[in-house]
Coordinates of C-alpha atoms in Angstrom, one line a residue:
M14 CA 90.4 185.5 95.7
T15 CA 88.9 183.3 93.4
S16 CA 89.4 179.2 94.0
S17 CA 90.8 179.1 90.4
M18 CA 93.8 181.6 92.1
L19 CA 94.3 179.0 94.9
P20 CA 97.3 176.8 94.4
K21 CA 97.0 172.9 93.5
F22 CA 98.2 170.3 96.0
K23 CA 98.6 166.9 94.9
L24 CA 98.1 164.5 97.6
K25 CA 99.9 160.6 97.3
L26 CA 97.9 158.5 99.4
P27 CA 99.8 155.3 100.4
S28 CA 98.1 153.0 97.9
L29 CA 95.6 150.3 100.4
P30 CA 96.3 146.7 100.5
D31 CA 94.1 144.5 99.1
R32 CA 90.7 142.7 100.5
D33 CA 92.7 139.0 100.5
S34 CA 95.8 140.3 102.0
T35 CA 94.0 142.2 104.2
S36 CA 92.4 139.9 105.8
E37 CA 95.1 137.6 106.2
M38 CA 96.7 140.2 108.4
I39 CA 93.6 140.7 110.1
A40 CA 93.7 136.4 110.8
K41 CA 97.7 136.9 111.7
A42 CA 97.5 139.8 114.0
M43 CA 94.5 137.7 115.9
V44 CA 95.9 134.4 116.4
H45 CA 99.3 136.4 117.7
E46 CA 97.1 138.1 119.9
V47 CA 95.5 134.9 121.8
R48 CA 97.2 133.4 124.9
G49 CA 96.6 132.1 127.5
R50 CA 98.8 129.4 130.3
V51 CA 98.8 125.8 131.3
A52 CA 95.9 125.3 134.1
A53 CA 96.3 121.7 135.1
V54 CA 98.2 118.7 133.0
I55 CA 95.8 115.5 133.4
G56 CA 97.2 112.3 131.9
E57 CA 98.5 113.3 128.5
T58 CA 96.4 116.6 128.0
L59 CA 96.8 120.0 129.0
E60 CA 93.6 122.5 130.3
I61 CA 94.7 125.8 129.7
E62 CA 92.7 129.2 130.3
G63 CA 93.1 132.4 129.2
M64 CA 92.2 132.6 125.9
T65 CA 89.8 130.6 123.5
A66 CA 90.7 127.8 120.4
P67 CA 88.5 125.9 117.7
I68 CA 88.6 122.1 118.1
G69 CA 92.0 121.3 115.7
A70 CA 93.3 124.8 116.7
I71 CA 97.1 124.3 116.6
C72 CA 98.9 125.6 120.3
E73 CA 102.7 126.0 120.8
L74 CA 103.4 125.7 124.5
T75 CA 106.6 127.3 125.4
M76 CA 108.1 125.4 128.9
T77 CA 110.1 126.7 131.9
D78 CA 113.7 125.4 130.3
G79 CA 112.6 127.6 126.8
T80 CA 111.8 124.5 124.8
T81 CA 108.5 124.5 122.8
L82 CA 106.2 121.6 121.6
R83 CA 103.1 121.8 119.5
G84 CA 99.7 120.5 120.7
R85 CA 96.0 120.4 118.9
V86 CA 93.3 121.7 120.9
I87 CA 90.4 118.0 121.4
G88 CA 87.9 119.4 123.6
F89 CA 86.4 121.8 126.6
R90 CA 86.2 120.7 130.2
G91 CA 84.2 124.0 131.2
V92 CA 85.0 126.5 128.8
R93 CA 88.8 125.7 129.0
P94 CA 90.2 124.3 126.0
V95 CA 92.2 121.0 126.3
L96 CA 95.4 120.1 124.5
A97 CA 96.9 117.1 123.2
P98 CA 100.7 117.1 123.1
M99 CA 102.0 116.3 119.7
E100 CA 104.7 115.9 121.2
R101 CA 106.6 114.0 124.2
L102 CA 105.4 115.6 127.7
S103 CA 107.9 116.8 130.0
A104 CA 109.2 119.3 132.2
V105 CA 105.6 121.4 131.9
S106 CA 104.6 123.1 134.6
A107 CA 101.8 125.0 135.7
G108 CA 101.6 128.3 134.3
D109 CA 103.2 128.0 131.3
P110 CA 102.0 130.2 128.2
V111 CA 100.6 129.2 125.6
R112 CA 99.8 130.9 122.4
L113 CA 97.4 130.0 119.1
I114 CA 99.9 129.4 116.3
D115 CA 97.1 128.6 113.9
R116 CA 93.4 127.7 113.6
S117 CA 94.0 124.6 111.6
A118 CA 96.4 122.5 110.4
K119 CA 98.8 123.2 107.8
L120 CA 101.2 121.8 105.8
R121 CA 103.6 122.5 102.6
V122 CA 103.1 120.6 99.5
G123 CA 104.7 120.5 96.0
P124 CA 106.3 117.9 93.3
S125 CA 109.3 117.9 94.5
L126 CA 108.2 117.1 98.1
C127 CA 108.3 113.2 95.9
G128 CA 111.4 111.1 97.6
R129 CA 111.0 112.4 101.0
V130 CA 110.4 111.0 104.3
I131 CA 108.6 113.9 106.9
D132 CA 106.4 113.8 109.7
A133 CA 103.1 114.2 111.0
F134 CA 103.7 118.4 110.8
G135 CA 105.3 117.9 107.3
D136 CA 109.1 118.4 108.5
P137 CA 111.7 116.1 107.0
I138 CA 113.1 113.4 109.3
D139 CA 116.1 112.1 106.0
G140 CA 118.0 114.7 107.3
R141 CA 117.8 117.0 104.5
P142 CA 116.3 120.2 104.2
L143 CA 112.6 120.8 102.4
P144 CA 112.6 122.4 98.9
P145 CA 111.6 126.0 98.8
D146 CA 108.8 125.3 96.2
L147 CA 106.4 124.0 98.3
V148 CA 102.6 125.3 98.7
A149 CA 101.2 125.5 102.0
V150 CA 97.8 123.8 102.3
D151 CA 94.9 122.8 104.8
A152 CA 95.3 119.1 106.8
D153 CA 92.0 119.1 107.3
R154 CA 89.5 119.6 104.1
S155 CA 86.2 118.6 103.8
P156 CA 85.5 115.6 101.6
P157 CA 84.1 115.8 98.0
D158 CA 80.8 116.9 97.2
S159 CA 79.0 113.6 95.9
L160 CA 78.0 115.6 92.3
D161 CA 81.8 116.3 91.5
R162 CA 82.4 112.5 91.7
P163 CA 82.9 110.6 87.7
P164 CA 82.1 106.6 88.0
I165 CA 85.0 104.5 88.5
D166 CA 85.6 103.0 85.0
T167 CA 89.6 102.7 84.7
I168 CA 91.8 99.6 86.2
L169 CA 94.3 100.4 88.2
Q170 CA 97.8 98.1 87.6
T171 CA 99.0 97.1 90.8
G172 CA 101.0 94.6 89.4
V173 CA 100.0 91.6 91.7
R174 CA 98.4 89.0 89.9
V175 CA 96.0 87.7 92.2
I176 CA 94.1 91.0 92.7
D177 CA 94.4 92.0 88.8
T178 CA 93.2 89.0 87.9
M179 CA 90.5 88.0 90.9
L180 CA 90.0 91.5 92.8
T181 CA 90.7 93.5 89.6
C182 CA 90.4 97.4 91.1
G183 CA 89.8 101.1 89.5
Q184 CA 91.7 104.6 89.8
G185 CA 90.3 105.7 92.8
Q186 CA 88.8 102.8 94.1
R187 CA 89.1 102.5 98.4
I188 CA 90.0 99.1 99.4
G189 CA 90.7 97.8 102.7
I190 CA 93.4 94.7 103.4
F191 CA 92.3 93.0 106.3
A192 CA 94.9 90.8 108.2
G193 CA 96.1 89.6 111.7
S194 CA 99.8 90.7 113.1
G195 CA 102.3 88.8 111.3
V196 CA 100.7 88.3 108.3
G197 CA 102.4 90.1 105.3
K198 CA 100.3 93.7 105.2
S199 CA 103.0 96.0 105.1
T200 CA 104.6 93.5 102.2
L201 CA 102.0 93.6 100.7
L202 CA 101.9 97.2 100.2
G203 CA 105.7 97.1 99.3
M204 CA 104.4 95.3 96.5
L205 CA 101.9 98.1 95.4
A206 CA 104.1 100.8 95.7
R207 CA 106.7 99.2 93.4
G208 CA 104.2 97.8 90.5
S209 CA 101.0 100.2 90.3
K210 CA 101.0 102.0 87.5
A211 CA 100.5 105.7 89.2
D212 CA 101.4 109.4 89.1
K213 CA 102.2 109.4 92.6
I214 CA 102.4 107.8 95.7
V215 CA 101.9 108.8 99.4
I216 CA 102.2 106.5 102.3
G217 CA 101.1 106.8 105.8
M218 CA 102.8 104.3 108.2
I219 CA 100.6 105.0 111.7
G220 CA 102.1 103.4 115.0
E221 CA 104.8 101.2 113.2
R222 CA 107.5 99.9 115.0
G223 CA 110.8 102.3 114.4
R224 CA 112.7 99.5 113.0
E225 CA 109.9 98.4 110.5
V226 CA 110.6 102.5 109.2
Q227 CA 113.8 102.1 107.5
E228 CA 113.1 98.5 106.7
F229 CA 110.1 98.5 104.3
I230 CA 112.0 101.8 102.2
N231 CA 114.8 100.4 101.6
R232 CA 113.9 96.7 101.1
S233 CA 109.8 96.6 100.6
L234 CA 110.0 100.5 98.8
G235 CA 113.2 100.2 97.0
E236 CA 115.1 103.1 95.2
A237 CA 112.8 103.4 92.3
G238 CA 109.9 103.2 95.0
L239 CA 110.8 105.7 96.6
A240 CA 111.7 108.6 94.1
R241 CA 107.3 108.6 93.1
S242 CA 106.6 108.6 96.6
V243 CA 106.1 110.5 99.7
V244 CA 106.6 108.6 102.9
V245 CA 104.5 110.3 106.4
V246 CA 106.0 108.4 109.2
A247 CA 104.5 109.2 112.9
T248 CA 105.7 105.5 114.6
S249 CA 104.1 103.8 118.0
D250 CA 105.9 105.6 120.2
R251 CA 104.7 109.1 119.7
P252 CA 102.3 110.7 120.7
A253 CA 98.3 110.2 120.4
A254 CA 97.9 113.5 118.1
Q255 CA 100.8 113.6 116.5
R256 CA 100.0 109.7 114.8
V257 CA 95.8 111.0 114.1
S258 CA 97.7 113.6 112.8
A259 CA 100.3 111.8 110.4
A260 CA 96.6 110.5 108.3
W261 CA 95.4 113.7 107.9
T262 CA 98.9 114.6 106.0
A263 CA 99.0 111.6 103.9
T264 CA 95.5 112.4 102.8
A265 CA 95.9 116.0 102.5
I266 CA 99.3 115.4 100.2
A267 CA 97.7 113.3 97.9
E268 CA 94.4 115.6 97.8
A269 CA 97.3 118.1 96.5
F270 CA 98.7 115.9 94.0
R271 CA 95.5 114.5 92.8
D272 CA 94.2 118.3 92.2
K273 CA 97.3 119.0 89.6
G274 CA 95.3 116.1 87.6
E275 CA 97.6 113.0 89.3
N276 CA 96.3 109.8 89.5
V277 CA 97.4 109.0 93.4
L278 CA 98.0 106.0 94.8
L279 CA 97.7 106.4 99.0
L280 CA 98.7 103.4 100.8
L281 CA 97.7 103.9 104.5
D282 CA 99.6 101.8 107.4
S283 CA 97.1 101.5 109.3
V284 CA 93.7 102.5 110.0
T285 CA 93.4 100.4 112.9
R286 CA 96.4 102.5 114.6
F287 CA 94.9 105.3 113.8
A288 CA 91.8 104.5 115.1
M289 CA 93.7 103.8 118.5
A290 CA 95.2 106.6 119.0
Q291 CA 91.8 108.9 118.3
R292 CA 90.2 106.7 121.0
E293 CA 93.2 107.7 123.3
L294 CA 92.2 111.4 122.2
G295 CA 88.9 110.8 122.8
L296 CA 88.7 109.3 126.2
A297 CA 91.3 112.0 127.1
A298 CA 88.5 114.5 126.4
G299 CA 86.0 113.2 128.9
E300 CA 83.7 111.0 125.6
P301 CA 82.0 108.5 127.1
P302 CA 83.5 104.3 125.5
T303 CA 81.1 102.4 123.9
T304 CA 81.9 99.7 121.1
R305 CA 84.9 97.8 122.3
G306 CA 86.0 101.4 124.6
Y307 CA 86.4 103.1 121.3
P308 CA 84.6 106.6 121.8
P309 CA 82.0 108.1 119.0
S310 CA 84.2 110.1 117.8
V311 CA 86.3 107.7 115.8
F312 CA 83.2 106.1 114.2
N313 CA 82.8 110.2 113.1
M314 CA 86.5 110.2 112.1
L315 CA 86.8 106.4 109.8
P316 CA 83.8 107.8 107.2
R317 CA 85.7 111.3 106.9
L318 CA 88.6 110.1 106.2
V319 CA 87.6 107.5 103.6
E320 CA 85.7 109.9 102.0
R321 CA 88.5 112.4 101.2
T322 CA 90.1 109.6 98.6
G323 CA 88.4 108.6 95.7
R324 CA 88.1 110.1 92.0
T325 CA 86.7 113.9 91.3
T326 CA 87.0 115.6 88.0
K327 CA 90.8 116.6 88.1
G328 CA 92.3 113.0 89.7
S329 CA 91.9 110.8 91.4
I330 CA 93.4 109.1 94.9
T331 CA 93.6 105.1 94.6
A332 CA 93.3 104.0 98.2
F333 CA 94.7 101.2 100.1
Y334 CA 94.1 101.0 104.2
T335 CA 95.4 98.0 106.1
V336 CA 93.2 97.0 109.1
L337 CA 94.9 95.3 111.9
V338 CA 92.3 92.6 112.8
E339 CA 92.6 92.1 116.9
G340 CA 92.8 88.3 117.4
D341 CA 92.0 87.9 114.3
D342 CA 88.1 88.7 114.4
N343 CA 87.3 89.8 111.1
N344 CA 84.1 91.0 112.5
E345 CA 85.8 93.3 115.5
P346 CA 84.0 97.1 115.1
I347 CA 87.1 99.1 112.9
A348 CA 86.8 96.0 110.5
D349 CA 83.5 96.0 109.9
T350 CA 83.0 99.5 110.0
L351 CA 85.3 99.9 107.1
R352 CA 84.0 96.6 105.5
G353 CA 80.6 99.0 105.3
L354 CA 82.6 101.9 104.4
L355 CA 85.4 100.9 101.4
D356 CA 84.7 99.7 98.1
G357 CA 86.5 96.1 98.5
H358 CA 87.9 94.3 100.8
I359 CA 91.1 92.2 101.0
M360 CA 91.4 89.2 103.2
L361 CA 94.9 87.9 103.9
S362 CA 94.8 84.5 105.8
R363 CA 97.3 83.1 108.1
A364 CA 97.1 79.8 107.2
L365 CA 97.7 80.6 103.3
T366 CA 101.1 82.0 104.9
A367 CA 101.9 79.3 106.8
Q368 CA 101.8 77.0 103.3
A369 CA 104.3 79.4 102.0
Q370 CA 101.9 80.5 99.4
W371 CA 102.4 84.6 98.6
P372 CA 100.9 86.9 98.4
P373 CA 98.0 85.1 101.0
I374 CA 95.4 86.6 100.1
D375 CA 92.2 84.5 100.5
V376 CA 90.1 85.3 97.3
L377 CA 86.9 83.6 98.4
E378 CA 86.8 86.0 101.7
S379 CA 87.6 88.8 99.7
L380 CA 85.8 91.1 96.9
S381 CA 86.4 94.3 94.8
R382 CA 83.0 96.1 94.4
L383 CA 83.6 97.5 91.0
Q384 CA 85.3 94.2 89.8
A385 CA 82.3 93.9 87.4
H386 CA 81.8 97.3 85.8
L387 CA 85.7 97.4 85.3
I388 CA 86.6 93.8 83.4
D389 CA 84.3 92.6 80.2
A390 CA 81.8 89.4 79.8
D391 CA 84.3 87.0 79.2
M392 CA 87.1 87.9 81.4
S393 CA 84.2 88.0 84.3
A394 CA 83.4 84.5 83.3
T395 CA 86.6 83.5 83.6
V396 CA 87.1 84.9 87.4
S397 CA 83.7 83.7 88.0
A398 CA 84.6 80.3 86.6
A399 CA 87.4 80.4 88.9
R400 CA 85.6 81.3 92.2
R401 CA 83.6 78.5 92.1
H402 CA 86.1 76.1 91.1
L403 CA 88.3 77.2 94.2
A404 CA 84.4 77.1 96.2
V405 CA 83.7 73.6 95.2
Y406 CA 87.0 72.4 96.5
R407 CA 86.5 73.9 100.0
Q408 CA 83.5 72.7 100.7
N409 CA 84.9 69.1 100.2
A410 CA 88.3 69.5 101.1
D411 CA 87.8 67.7 104.0
L412 CA 87.1 64.5 101.5
I413 CA 89.7 65.2 99.5
S414 CA 92.2 65.1 102.1
I415 CA 91.1 61.9 103.7
G416 CA 90.8 60.0 100.3
A417 CA 86.9 59.3 100.3
Y418 CA 86.3 60.9 97.1
R419 CA 86.3 58.7 94.1
S420 CA 87.0 60.0 90.9
G421 CA 84.7 60.5 88.6
S422 CA 81.5 60.9 90.8
D423 CA 81.3 64.3 90.6
H424 CA 82.4 66.2 87.2
N425 CA 82.5 69.6 89.6
I426 CA 84.9 68.3 92.2
D427 CA 87.2 66.7 89.7
A428 CA 87.1 70.0 87.7
A429 CA 87.9 71.6 90.7
I430 CA 90.4 69.1 91.8
A431 CA 92.5 69.3 88.2
M432 CA 92.2 73.2 88.6
R433 CA 93.7 73.6 92.3
E434 CA 97.3 73.4 91.7
P435 CA 97.6 75.0 88.7
L436 CA 95.6 78.2 90.0
K437 CA 97.6 78.1 93.1
M438 CA 100.8 78.4 90.9
L439 CA 99.3 81.5 89.0
L440 CA 97.5 83.1 92.0
T441 CA 101.3 83.0 93.7
Q442 CA 104.0 85.0 93.1
Q443 CA 107.4 86.3 94.8
A444 CA 107.4 89.3 96.9
D445 CA 109.7 91.1 93.6
E446 CA 108.1 90.4 91.5
I447 CA 106.0 92.9 89.2
A448 CA 103.3 90.7 87.0
P449 CA 101.8 92.7 83.8
L450 CA 98.3 92.8 83.8
D451 CA 97.3 91.7 80.2
Q452 CA 99.8 88.9 81.3
S453 CA 98.0 87.5 84.2
Q454 CA 94.8 88.1 82.8
R455 CA 95.6 86.3 79.8
Q456 CA 97.2 83.0 81.8
L457 CA 94.2 83.3 83.9
T458 CA 91.7 82.9 80.5
Q459 CA 94.2 80.4 78.7
L460 CA 94.4 77.9 82.3
M461 CA 90.4 77.9 82.6
Q462 CA 90.0 77.1 78.8
M463 CA 92.2 73.9 79.1
P464 CA 90.3 70.3 78.6
I465 CA 90.4 68.6 82.3
G466 CA 92.7 65.6 80.9
A467 CA 95.3 68.5 79.6
L468 CA 95.4 69.9 83.1
N469 CA 95.9 66.8 85.1
A470 CA 98.3 65.3 82.0
A471 CA 100.6 68.7 82.6
M472 CA 100.1 68.0 86.5
A473 CA 101.0 64.3 86.1
G474 CA 103.8 65.5 84.1
Q475 CA 105.6 67.9 87.0
N476 CA 105.3 65.4 89.5
I477 CA 107.4 63.3 87.5
A478 CA 109.6 65.8 87.1
N479 CA 109.9 67.2 90.9
K480 CA 110.2 63.6 92.0
N481 CA 113.5 62.7 89.1
P482 CA 114.7 65.7 88.4
S483 CA 117.4 64.0 86.1
S484 CA 115.4 62.4 84.0
A485 CA 112.9 65.1 82.9
T486 CA 116.3 66.6 81.6
A487 CA 117.8 63.0 79.9
P488 CA 119.0 63.3 76.7
A489 CA 117.9 61.1 73.7
P490 CA 119.4 58.2 73.3
T491 CA 121.1 58.7 69.7
A492 CA 122.2 55.7 68.9
Q493 CA 120.5 53.6 66.0
T494 CA 117.9 50.9 67.6
T495 CA 117.1 47.6 66.0
G496 CA 113.4 46.2 67.4
G497 CA 113.0 48.3 70.4
Q498 CA 116.8 47.3 72.0
T499 CA 119.8 49.7 71.4
P500 CA 123.0 47.5 69.9
G501 CA 124.9 45.4 72.1
S502 CA 122.4 45.8 75.1
P503 CA 120.0 43.8 76.9
A504 CA 116.1 44.1 75.9
S505 CA 114.8 46.9 78.5
E506 CA 111.2 45.7 80.7
S507 CA 109.7 48.6 80.1
Q508 CA 110.2 47.8 76.2
T509 CA 108.9 44.5 76.5
P510 CA 106.0 44.7 78.8
R511 CA 105.1 41.3 80.3
P512 CA 101.6 39.6 80.3
V513 CA 99.1 40.2 82.3
Q514 CA 97.8 37.1 83.8
P515 CA 94.7 36.2 85.0
R516 CA 93.5 36.0 88.8
T517 CA 92.7 32.7 89.7
P518 CA 89.3 32.1 91.7
S519 CA 90.7 31.9 95.3
Q520 CA 92.6 34.8 94.9
T521 CA 89.3 37.3 93.4
A522 CA 87.5 36.2 96.5
K523 CA 90.3 37.0 99.3
D524 CA 90.4 40.7 97.5
Q525 CA 87.0 41.2 97.5
R526 CA 87.0 39.8 101.3
I527 CA 90.1 42.9 101.5
L528 CA 87.6 45.5 100.1
S529 CA 84.7 44.3 102.5

């Protein structure tokens, strides 16, 4: 029998998955096979035996009552992974099973996430389910390459007059808001969220008090601000690992929007509490304490967090980080480190808060490193002139306040005195007010071009009106006057001034003795 006479059979082989699908299935299988158990509980950390996991991996622990909690690997003791729980640690026993669920933190992101309030895991906490059209992204990404960062050359309108004029910011810039407790950092963030011209806003509330979350959303952010925002919350009562993860989550959401070509505003309140949470984790993992008790991992993570924002060829993330300075010391380690990492700093003054000047931004202590590249030469000269007036007044404030300065002695001081109140009025703004960028810059330019005499006359007229409001609004007399008098009325002393009588030599000598 020849081969041509043999029956022919067609074998139908099953289709093989592609390479990416196979790798994903293998990775999932490997993850679910990695299991261990609790060997020891030390403080707020767990030692796991019988499994290996990389730093940053997410594990799930099943307790004896059947409940589960998630944790992140933050280090090793010998060969045992050290797990920091991301939820409240309770009812944990030695021998409880632990399994590796992911080798890095993941979350789901999409445009429909706007208007939602989520936790550090990306789970909703506003009582509504997540939209179904979200896609998974890695929460811990590497910063963009330095050569993929184009120059920042476009102004970001913040709606805050003092920032748009004296501290102009650009799309993709990183700014720190430095202040002590109770000075008004969160309120300023609310103004930025409402007034900024950004496509999307991501707000990270790290280590805040629980009552402040609802207040910020309802009062500072408002319904219109929330509609284009994603709020990530990890309050002060949450475990340190969750507070750290919330900062990465907020940054990852902003990155996902930026990759879609949008200009994003990231508001992180506060990066100091992020550093404090990492200090807890670092010390628990066995790191040595260094400056003010902060371990080396804190100063390693701060640049990683900041460098993930900024402008790329796809879009931009403009980031404002609030920095809670301990004891109003602007040179404490976290504040000092961030000033060197950021593209500018805004200093809030407790003294200006006490004077009811809002926002309480100390212009002379604040700086936008990119302002000179964002505004033209004329506006730059205007801003420099305004800063000079503020600096001259501050240098001579003591002489002026006690009345020791004599008007006309120094032209620069005279100009600073004349400009002080108009500048203060221009840079003061209500918390619910949004100031257009063009209008703010035009008002500052017009103010700097006014003659000193005109400023003094305008302020004198305003002071008179403030002291006697009725005279400022009183209507002019409509009756005809004759010889400077109203018919049927006695002559007014203001209309007929009395001549000045010459002083006698004895009166002049007495005046000289008093002055001496």
